Amino acid sequence: GFADNEAELRELAEKAFSCSDQILIDQDLRGWKEVEYEVVRDARDNCITVCNMENFDPLGVHTGDSIVVAPSQTLTNREYYKLRSTALKVVRHLGIVGECNIQYALNPESE
């Protein structure tokens, strides 16, 4: 669930602890964009982004239940190339050979 204040958080935590001995508390990212890049890298370090996609629904709706638009339609050129460059760096840094899906949560109010 989502809590808008400490009282709501305590109420949700009490309910969760009645069923489990641990809970996960994370930052609320509702309203952020969910963007994905499909990246392919071979053994010779040739690396390409096959496509990028963005979920029609904002972050928080499970990808399997959401409409995806490819290529993305709402990213600025700066956002597109920044996320693309980062995806290529991640794949190379991890040494992935083959296909990889990089997913981002992008705050639409940030640069």
CSV table of N, CA, C and O in Angstrom, one decimal:
chain,number,residue,atom,x,y,z
A,1,GLY,N,0.8,-1.2,0.0
A,1,GLY,CA,0.0,0.0,0.0
A,1,GLY,C,0.9,1.2,0.0
A,1,GLY,O,2.1,1.2,0.1
A,2,PHE,N,0.2,2.4,-0.1
A,2,PHE,CA,0.9,3.7,-0.1
A,2,PHE,C,0.4,4.5,1.1
A,2,PHE,O,-0.7,4.5,1.5
A,3,ALA,N,1.4,5.1,1.8
A,3,ALA,CA,1.1,5.9,2.9
A,3,ALA,C,1.5,7.4,2.6
A,3,ALA,O,2.6,7.7,2.1
A,4,ASP,N,0.6,8.3,2.9
A,4,ASP,CA,0.8,9.7,2.7
A,4,ASP,C,1.4,10.4,3.9
A,4,ASP,O,1.8,11.6,3.8
A,5,ASN,N,1.4,9.7,5.1
A,5,ASN,CA,2.0,10.3,6.3
A,5,ASN,C,2.4,9.2,7.3
A,5,ASN,O,2.2,8.0,7.0
A,6,GLU,N,3.0,9.6,8.4
A,6,GLU,CA,3.5,8.6,9.3
A,6,GLU,C,2.4,7.8,9.9
A,6,GLU,O,2.6,6.6,10.1
A,7,ALA,N,1.3,8.3,10.2
A,7,ALA,CA,0.2,7.6,10.8
A,7,ALA,C,-0.3,6.5,9.9
A,7,ALA,O,-0.5,5.3,10.3
A,8,GLU,N,-0.4,6.8,8.6
A,8,GLU,CA,-0.8,5.8,7.6
A,8,GLU,C,0.3,4.7,7.4
A,8,GLU,O,-0.1,3.5,7.3
A,9,LEU,N,1.5,5.1,7.5
A,9,LEU,CA,2.6,4.2,7.4
A,9,LEU,C,2.6,3.2,8.6
A,9,LEU,O,2.7,2.0,8.4
A,10,ARG,N,2.4,3.7,9.8
A,10,ARG,CA,2.3,2.9,11.0
A,10,ARG,C,1.1,1.9,10.8
A,10,ARG,O,1.2,0.7,11.2
A,11,GLU,N,0.0,2.3,10.4
A,11,GLU,CA,-1.2,1.5,10.2
A,11,GLU,C,-0.9,0.3,9.2
A,11,GLU,O,-1.2,-0.8,9.4
A,12,LEU,N,-0.3,0.7,8.0
A,12,LEU,CA,0.0,-0.3,7.0
A,12,LEU,C,1.1,-1.3,7.6
A,12,LEU,O,1.0,-2.5,7.3
A,13,ALA,N,2.1,-0.8,8.3
A,13,ALA,CA,3.1,-1.6,8.9
A,13,ALA,C,2.5,-2.6,9.9
A,13,ALA,O,2.9,-3.8,9.9
A,14,GLU,N,1.6,-2.2,10.7
A,14,GLU,CA,1.0,-3.1,11.7
A,14,GLU,C,0.3,-4.2,11.0
A,14,GLU,O,0.4,-5.4,11.3
A,15,LYS,N,-0.5,-3.9,9.9
A,15,LYS,CA,-1.2,-4.9,9.1
A,15,LYS,C,-0.2,-5.9,8.5
A,15,LYS,O,-0.4,-7.1,8.5
A,16,ALA,N,0.9,-5.3,7.9
A,16,ALA,CA,1.9,-6.2,7.3
A,16,ALA,C,2.6,-7.1,8.3
A,16,ALA,O,2.8,-8.3,8.0
A,17,PHE,N,2.9,-6.6,9.5
A,17,PHE,CA,3.6,-7.4,10.5
A,17,PHE,C,2.7,-8.4,11.1
A,17,PHE,O,3.2,-9.4,11.7
A,18,SER,N,1.4,-8.3,10.9
A,18,SER,CA,0.5,-9.4,11.4
A,18,SER,C,0.6,-10.6,10.5
A,18,SER,O,0.2,-11.7,10.9
A,19,CYS,N,1.1,-10.5,9.3
A,19,CYS,CA,1.2,-11.6,8.4
A,19,CYS,C,2.7,-12.0,8.1
A,19,CYS,O,2.9,-13.1,7.5
A,20,SER,N,3.6,-11.1,8.4
A,20,SER,CA,5.0,-11.4,8.0
A,20,SER,C,5.9,-10.8,9.1
A,20,SER,O,5.5,-9.9,9.9
A,21,ASP,N,7.2,-11.2,9.1
A,21,ASP,CA,8.1,-10.7,10.1
A,21,ASP,C,9.0,-9.6,9.5
A,21,ASP,O,10.0,-9.1,10.1
A,22,GLN,N,8.7,-9.3,8.2
A,22,GLN,CA,9.5,-8.2,7.6
A,22,GLN,C,8.6,-7.5,6.6
A,22,GLN,O,7.7,-8.0,6.0
A,23,ILE,N,9.0,-6.2,6.3
A,23,ILE,CA,8.3,-5.4,5.3
A,23,ILE,C,9.3,-4.6,4.5
A,23,ILE,O,10.5,-4.4,5.0
A,24,LEU,N,8.9,-4.1,3.4
A,24,LEU,CA,9.8,-3.3,2.5
A,24,LEU,C,9.2,-1.9,2.4
A,24,LEU,O,8.0,-1.8,2.1
A,25,ILE,N,10.0,-0.9,2.8
A,25,ILE,CA,9.5,0.5,2.7
A,25,ILE,C,10.4,1.1,1.6
A,25,ILE,O,11.6,1.1,1.7
A,26,ASP,N,9.8,1.8,0.7
A,26,ASP,CA,10.5,2.4,-0.4
A,26,ASP,C,9.9,3.7,-0.8
A,26,ASP,O,8.8,4.1,-0.4
A,27,GLN,N,10.6,4.5,-1.5
A,27,GLN,CA,10.2,5.8,-2.0
A,27,GLN,C,9.0,5.7,-2.9
A,27,GLN,O,9.0,4.7,-3.7
A,28,ASP,N,8.1,6.6,-2.8
A,28,ASP,CA,6.9,6.5,-3.7
A,28,ASP,C,7.3,7.1,-5.1
A,28,ASP,O,7.6,8.3,-5.2
A,29,LEU,N,7.2,6.3,-6.1
A,29,LEU,CA,7.6,6.8,-7.5
A,29,LEU,C,6.3,6.9,-8.4
A,29,LEU,O,6.5,6.9,-9.6
A,30,ARG,N,5.2,6.9,-7.8
A,30,ARG,CA,4.0,7.0,-8.6
A,30,ARG,C,4.1,8.3,-9.5
A,30,ARG,O,4.5,9.3,-9.0
A,31,GLY,N,3.7,8.2,-10.7
A,31,GLY,CA,3.7,9.3,-11.6
A,31,GLY,C,5.0,9.4,-12.4
A,31,GLY,O,5.0,10.2,-13.4
A,32,TRP,N,6.0,8.6,-12.1
A,32,TRP,CA,7.2,8.6,-12.8
A,32,TRP,C,7.0,7.8,-14.1
A,32,TRP,O,6.2,6.9,-14.2
A,33,LYS,N,7.8,8.1,-15.1
A,33,LYS,CA,7.8,7.3,-16.4
A,33,LYS,C,8.6,6.0,-16.2
A,33,LYS,O,9.6,6.0,-15.5
A,34,GLU,N,8.1,5.0,-16.8
A,34,GLU,CA,8.8,3.7,-16.8
A,34,GLU,C,9.3,3.5,-18.3
A,34,GLU,O,8.5,3.4,-19.2
A,35,VAL,N,10.6,3.5,-18.4
A,35,VAL,CA,11.2,3.4,-19.7
A,35,VAL,C,12.1,2.2,-19.8
A,35,VAL,O,12.8,1.9,-18.8
A,36,GLU,N,12.1,1.5,-21.0
A,36,GLU,CA,13.0,0.3,-21.1
A,36,GLU,C,13.8,0.5,-22.4
A,36,GLU,O,13.4,1.0,-23.4
A,37,TYR,N,15.0,-0.1,-22.3
A,37,TYR,CA,15.9,-0.2,-23.5
A,37,TYR,C,16.2,-1.6,-23.7
A,37,TYR,O,16.7,-2.3,-22.8
A,38,GLU,N,16.1,-2.1,-25.0
A,38,GLU,CA,16.5,-3.5,-25.3
A,38,GLU,C,17.9,-3.3,-25.9
A,38,GLU,O,18.1,-2.6,-26.9
A,39,VAL,N,18.9,-4.0,-25.3
A,39,VAL,CA,20.3,-3.8,-25.7
A,39,VAL,C,20.8,-5.2,-26.1
A,39,VAL,O,20.6,-6.2,-25.4
A,40,VAL,N,21.6,-5.2,-27.2
A,40,VAL,CA,22.3,-6.4,-27.6
A,40,VAL,C,23.8,-6.1,-27.7
A,40,VAL,O,24.2,-5.1,-28.2
A,41,ARG,N,24.6,-7.1,-27.1
A,41,ARG,CA,26.1,-6.9,-27.2
A,41,ARG,C,26.7,-8.3,-27.5
A,41,ARG,O,26.2,-9.3,-27.0
A,42,ASP,N,27.7,-8.2,-28.4
A,42,ASP,CA,28.3,-9.5,-28.8
A,42,ASP,C,29.7,-9.6,-28.1
A,42,ASP,O,30.1,-8.7,-27.4
A,43,ALA,N,30.4,-10.7,-28.4
A,43,ALA,CA,31.6,-11.1,-27.7
A,43,ALA,C,32.7,-10.1,-28.1
A,43,ALA,O,33.8,-10.0,-27.4
A,44,ARG,N,32.6,-9.4,-29.2
A,44,ARG,CA,33.6,-8.4,-29.6
A,44,ARG,C,33.3,-7.0,-29.2
A,44,ARG,O,33.8,-6.0,-29.7
A,45,ASP,N,32.3,-6.8,-28.3
A,45,ASP,CA,31.9,-5.6,-27.7
A,45,ASP,C,31.1,-4.7,-28.6
A,45,ASP,O,31.0,-3.5,-28.4
A,46,ASN,N,30.6,-5.2,-29.7
A,46,ASN,CA,29.7,-4.5,-30.5
A,46,ASN,C,28.4,-4.4,-29.7
A,46,ASN,O,27.8,-5.4,-29.3
A,47,CYS,N,27.9,-3.2,-29.5
A,47,CYS,CA,26.7,-3.0,-28.7
A,47,CYS,C,25.7,-2.1,-29.3
A,47,CYS,O,26.1,-1.0,-29.8
A,48,ILE,N,24.5,-2.5,-29.4
A,48,ILE,CA,23.4,-1.6,-30.0
A,48,ILE,C,22.2,-1.6,-29.1
A,48,ILE,O,21.9,-2.6,-28.3
A,49,THR,N,21.4,-0.5,-29.2
A,49,THR,CA,20.1,-0.6,-28.6
A,49,THR,C,19.1,-0.9,-29.7
A,49,THR,O,19.1,-0.2,-30.7
A,50,VAL,N,18.4,-2.0,-29.6
A,50,VAL,CA,17.5,-2.4,-30.6
A,50,VAL,C,16.3,-1.5,-30.6
A,50,VAL,O,15.8,-1.1,-31.7
A,51,CYS,N,15.7,-1.1,-29.5
A,51,CYS,CA,14.6,-0.2,-29.4
A,51,CYS,C,14.5,0.3,-27.9
A,51,CYS,O,15.1,-0.2,-27.0
A,52,ASN,N,13.8,1.4,-27.8
A,52,ASN,CA,13.4,1.8,-26.4
A,52,ASN,C,11.9,1.9,-26.4
A,52,ASN,O,11.2,2.0,-27.4
A,53,MET,N,11.4,1.7,-25.2
A,53,MET,CA,9.9,1.6,-25.0
A,53,MET,C,9.6,2.4,-23.8
A,53,MET,O,10.4,2.5,-22.9
A,54,GLU,N,8.4,2.9,-23.7
A,54,GLU,CA,7.9,3.5,-22.5
A,54,GLU,C,6.5,3.0,-22.2
A,54,GLU,O,5.7,2.8,-23.1
A,55,ASN,N,6.2,2.7,-21.0
A,55,ASN,CA,4.9,2.3,-20.6
A,55,ASN,C,3.9,3.4,-20.7
A,55,ASN,O,4.2,4.5,-20.3
A,56,PHE,N,2.8,3.1,-21.3
A,56,PHE,CA,1.7,4.1,-21.4
A,56,PHE,C,1.3,4.6,-20.0
A,56,PHE,O,1.0,5.8,-19.8
A,57,ASP,N,1.2,3.7,-19.1
A,57,ASP,CA,0.8,4.0,-17.7
A,57,ASP,C,2.0,4.4,-17.0
A,57,ASP,O,3.1,4.0,-17.2
A,58,PRO,N,1.9,5.3,-16.0
A,58,PRO,CA,3.0,5.7,-15.2
A,58,PRO,C,3.5,4.6,-14.3
A,58,PRO,O,2.8,3.5,-14.2
A,59,LEU,N,4.7,4.7,-13.8
A,59,LEU,CA,5.3,3.7,-13.0
A,59,LEU,C,4.3,3.3,-11.9
A,59,LEU,O,3.6,4.1,-11.3
A,60,GLY,N,4.3,2.0,-11.6
A,60,GLY,CA,3.5,1.5,-10.5
A,60,GLY,C,2.5,0.5,-11.0
A,60,GLY,O,2.0,-0.3,-10.3
A,61,VAL,N,2.2,0.5,-12.3
A,61,VAL,CA,1.4,-0.5,-12.9
A,61,VAL,C,2.3,-1.6,-13.5
A,61,VAL,O,3.2,-1.3,-14.2
A,62,HIS,N,2.0,-2.8,-13.1
A,62,HIS,CA,2.9,-3.9,-13.5
A,62,HIS,C,3.1,-4.0,-15.0
A,62,HIS,O,2.1,-3.9,-15.7
A,63,THR,N,4.3,-4.1,-15.5
A,63,THR,CA,4.6,-4.1,-16.9
A,63,THR,C,3.7,-5.1,-17.6
A,63,THR,O,3.2,-4.8,-18.8
A,64,GLY,N,3.4,-6.3,-17.1
A,64,GLY,CA,2.6,-7.3,-17.7
A,64,GLY,C,1.2,-6.8,-17.9
A,64,GLY,O,0.4,-7.4,-18.7
A,65,ASP,N,0.8,-5.8,-17.2
A,65,ASP,CA,-0.6,-5.3,-17.3
A,65,ASP,C,-0.7,-4.0,-18.0
A,65,ASP,O,-1.8,-3.4,-18.0
A,66,SER,N,0.4,-3.5,-18.5
A,66,SER,CA,0.4,-2.2,-19.1
A,66,SER,C,0.7,-2.2,-20.6
A,66,SER,O,1.3,-3.1,-21.1
A,67,ILE,N,0.2,-1.1,-21.2
A,67,ILE,CA,0.5,-0.9,-22.6
A,67,ILE,C,1.9,-0.3,-22.8
A,67,ILE,O,2.2,0.6,-22.1
A,68,VAL,N,2.7,-0.8,-23.7
A,68,VAL,CA,4.0,-0.3,-24.0
A,68,VAL,C,4.0,0.3,-25.4
A,68,VAL,O,3.5,-0.2,-26.3
A,69,VAL,N,4.6,1.5,-25.5
A,69,VAL,CA,4.7,2.2,-26.7
A,69,VAL,C,6.2,2.2,-27.2
A,69,VAL,O,7.1,2.5,-26.4
A,70,ALA,N,6.4,1.7,-28.4
A,70,ALA,CA,7.8,1.7,-28.9
A,70,ALA,C,7.8,2.3,-30.3
A,70,ALA,O,7.0,1.9,-31.2
A,71,PRO,N,8.7,3.2,-30.6
A,71,PRO,CA,9.7,3.8,-29.7
A,71,PRO,C,8.9,4.8,-28.7
A,71,PRO,O,7.8,5.2,-29.0
A,72,SER,N,9.6,5.2,-27.7
A,72,SER,CA,9.1,6.1,-26.8
A,72,SER,C,8.6,7.4,-27.5
A,72,SER,O,9.2,7.8,-28.5
A,73,GLN,N,7.6,8.1,-26.9
A,73,GLN,CA,7.1,9.3,-27.6
A,73,GLN,C,7.2,10.5,-26.7
A,73,GLN,O,7.0,11.6,-27.3
A,74,THR,N,7.5,10.4,-25.5
A,74,THR,CA,7.5,11.6,-24.6
A,74,THR,C,8.9,12.0,-24.1
A,74,THR,O,9.0,13.0,-23.4
A,75,LEU,N,9.9,11.3,-24.4
A,75,LEU,CA,11.3,11.6,-24.0
A,75,LEU,C,11.8,12.8,-24.8
A,75,LEU,O,11.7,12.8,-26.0
A,76,THR,N,12.6,13.6,-24.1
A,76,THR,CA,13.3,14.6,-24.9
A,76,THR,C,14.5,14.0,-25.5
A,76,THR,O,14.9,12.9,-25.1
A,77,ASN,N,15.2,14.6,-26.5
A,77,ASN,CA,16.4,14.1,-27.0
A,77,ASN,C,17.4,13.8,-26.0
A,77,ASN,O,18.1,12.8,-26.0
A,78,ARG,N,17.6,14.8,-25.1
A,78,ARG,CA,18.5,14.7,-24.0
A,78,ARG,C,18.3,13.5,-23.1
A,78,ARG,O,19.2,12.7,-22.8
A,79,GLU,N,17.0,13.3,-22.7
A,79,GLU,CA,16.6,12.1,-21.9
A,79,GLU,C,16.9,10.8,-22.7
A,79,GLU,O,17.5,9.9,-22.1
A,80,TYR,N,16.5,10.8,-23.9
A,80,TYR,CA,16.7,9.6,-24.8
A,80,TYR,C,18.1,9.2,-24.8
A,80,TYR,O,18.5,8.0,-24.6
A,81,TYR,N,19.0,10.1,-25.2
A,81,TYR,CA,20.4,9.8,-25.3
A,81,TYR,C,21.1,9.5,-24.0
A,81,TYR,O,22.0,8.7,-23.9
A,82,LYS,N,20.7,10.2,-22.9
A,82,LYS,CA,21.3,9.9,-21.6
A,82,LYS,C,20.9,8.5,-21.2
A,82,LYS,O,21.8,7.8,-20.7
A,83,LEU,N,19.7,8.1,-21.3
A,83,LEU,CA,19.3,6.7,-20.9
A,83,LEU,C,19.9,5.7,-21.8
A,83,LEU,O,20.3,4.6,-21.3
A,84,ARG,N,20.0,6.0,-23.1
A,84,ARG,CA,20.6,5.0,-24.0
A,84,ARG,C,22.1,4.8,-23.7
A,84,ARG,O,22.6,3.7,-23.6
A,85,SER,N,22.8,5.9,-23.5
A,85,SER,CA,24.2,5.9,-23.1
A,85,SER,C,24.4,5.1,-21.8
A,85,SER,O,25.4,4.3,-21.7
A,86,THR,N,23.6,5.3,-20.8
A,86,THR,CA,23.7,4.6,-19.6
A,86,THR,C,23.4,3.1,-19.8
A,86,THR,O,24.2,2.3,-19.2
A,87,ALA,N,22.5,2.8,-20.6
A,87,ALA,CA,22.2,1.4,-20.8
A,87,ALA,C,23.4,0.7,-21.5
A,87,ALA,O,23.7,-0.5,-21.1
A,88,LEU,N,24.0,1.3,-22.4
A,88,LEU,CA,25.2,0.7,-23.1
A,88,LEU,C,26.3,0.5,-22.1
A,88,LEU,O,27.0,-0.5,-22.0
A,89,LYS,N,26.5,1.5,-21.2
A,89,LYS,CA,27.6,1.4,-20.2
A,89,LYS,C,27.3,0.3,-19.2
A,89,LYS,O,28.2,-0.4,-18.8
A,90,VAL,N,26.0,0.1,-18.8
A,90,VAL,CA,25.7,-0.9,-17.8
A,90,VAL,C,26.0,-2.3,-18.4
A,90,VAL,O,26.6,-3.2,-17.8
A,91,VAL,N,25.5,-2.5,-19.7
A,91,VAL,CA,25.7,-3.8,-20.3
A,91,VAL,C,27.2,-4.1,-20.5
A,91,VAL,O,27.6,-5.2,-20.2
A,92,ARG,N,28.0,-3.1,-20.9
A,92,ARG,CA,29.4,-3.4,-21.0
A,92,ARG,C,30.1,-3.6,-19.7
A,92,ARG,O,30.9,-4.5,-19.5
A,93,HIS,N,29.7,-2.8,-18.7
A,93,HIS,CA,30.3,-3.0,-17.3
A,93,HIS,C,30.0,-4.4,-16.7
A,93,HIS,O,30.9,-5.0,-16.1
A,94,LEU,N,28.8,-4.8,-16.9
A,94,LEU,CA,28.5,-6.2,-16.4
A,94,LEU,C,29.0,-7.3,-17.3
A,94,LEU,O,28.9,-8.5,-16.9
A,95,GLY,N,29.5,-7.0,-18.5
A,95,GLY,CA,30.0,-8.0,-19.4
A,95,GLY,C,28.9,-8.9,-20.0
A,95,GLY,O,29.2,-10.1,-20.3
A,96,ILE,N,27.8,-8.4,-20.1
A,96,ILE,CA,26.7,-9.2,-20.7
A,96,ILE,C,26.9,-9.4,-22.2
A,96,ILE,O,27.2,-8.5,-22.9
A,97,VAL,N,26.8,-10.6,-22.6
A,97,VAL,CA,26.9,-11.0,-24.0
A,97,VAL,C,25.5,-11.6,-24.4
A,97,VAL,O,25.1,-12.5,-23.8
A,98,GLY,N,24.8,-11.0,-25.4
A,98,GLY,CA,23.5,-11.4,-25.7
A,98,GLY,C,22.5,-10.2,-25.5
A,98,GLY,O,22.9,-9.0,-25.5
A,99,GLU,N,21.3,-10.5,-25.3
A,99,GLU,CA,20.2,-9.5,-25.2
A,99,GLU,C,20.0,-9.2,-23.7
A,99,GLU,O,20.1,-10.0,-22.8
A,100,CYS,N,19.7,-7.9,-23.4
A,100,CYS,CA,19.4,-7.4,-22.1
A,100,CYS,C,18.4,-6.4,-22.1
A,100,CYS,O,18.3,-5.6,-23.0
A,101,ASN,N,17.5,-6.3,-21.1
A,101,ASN,CA,16.5,-5.3,-21.0
A,101,ASN,C,16.9,-4.4,-19.8
A,101,ASN,O,17.0,-4.9,-18.7
A,102,ILE,N,17.0,-3.2,-20.0
A,102,ILE,CA,17.4,-2.2,-19.0
A,102,ILE,C,16.1,-1.4,-18.7
A,102,ILE,O,15.5,-0.8,-19.6
A,103,GLN,N,15.7,-1.3,-17.4
A,103,GLN,CA,14.4,-0.6,-17.1
A,103,GLN,C,14.8,0.6,-16.2
A,103,GLN,O,15.6,0.5,-15.3
A,104,TYR,N,14.1,1.7,-16.5
A,104,TYR,CA,14.4,2.9,-15.7
A,104,TYR,C,13.1,3.4,-15.1
A,104,TYR,O,12.0,3.3,-15.7
A,105,ALA,N,13.2,4.1,-14.0
A,105,ALA,CA,12.1,4.9,-13.5
A,105,ALA,C,12.6,6.4,-13.6
A,105,ALA,O,13.7,6.8,-13.1
A,106,LEU,N,11.9,7.2,-14.4
A,106,LEU,CA,12.3,8.5,-14.8
A,106,LEU,C,11.4,9.5,-14.2
A,106,LEU,O,10.2,9.5,-14.6
A,107,ASN,N,11.9,10.4,-13.4
A,107,ASN,CA,11.1,11.4,-12.8
A,107,ASN,C,10.8,12.5,-13.9
A,107,ASN,O,11.8,13.1,-14.4
A,108,PRO,N,9.6,12.7,-14.3
A,108,PRO,CA,9.3,13.6,-15.3
A,108,PRO,C,9.6,15.1,-15.0
A,108,PRO,O,9.7,16.0,-15.9
A,109,GLU,N,9.9,15.4,-13.7
A,109,GLU,CA,10.2,16.8,-13.3
A,109,GLU,C,11.7,17.0,-13.2
A,109,GLU,O,12.1,18.1,-12.8
A,110,SER,N,12.5,16.0,-13.4
A,110,SER,CA,13.9,16.1,-13.2
A,110,SER,C,14.6,16.2,-14.6
A,110,SER,O,14.1,15.9,-15.6
A,111,GLU,N,15.9,16.5,-14.6
A,111,GLU,CA,16.7,16.5,-15.8
A,111,GLU,C,17.8,15.5,-15.7
A,111,GLU,O,18.5,15.3,-14.9
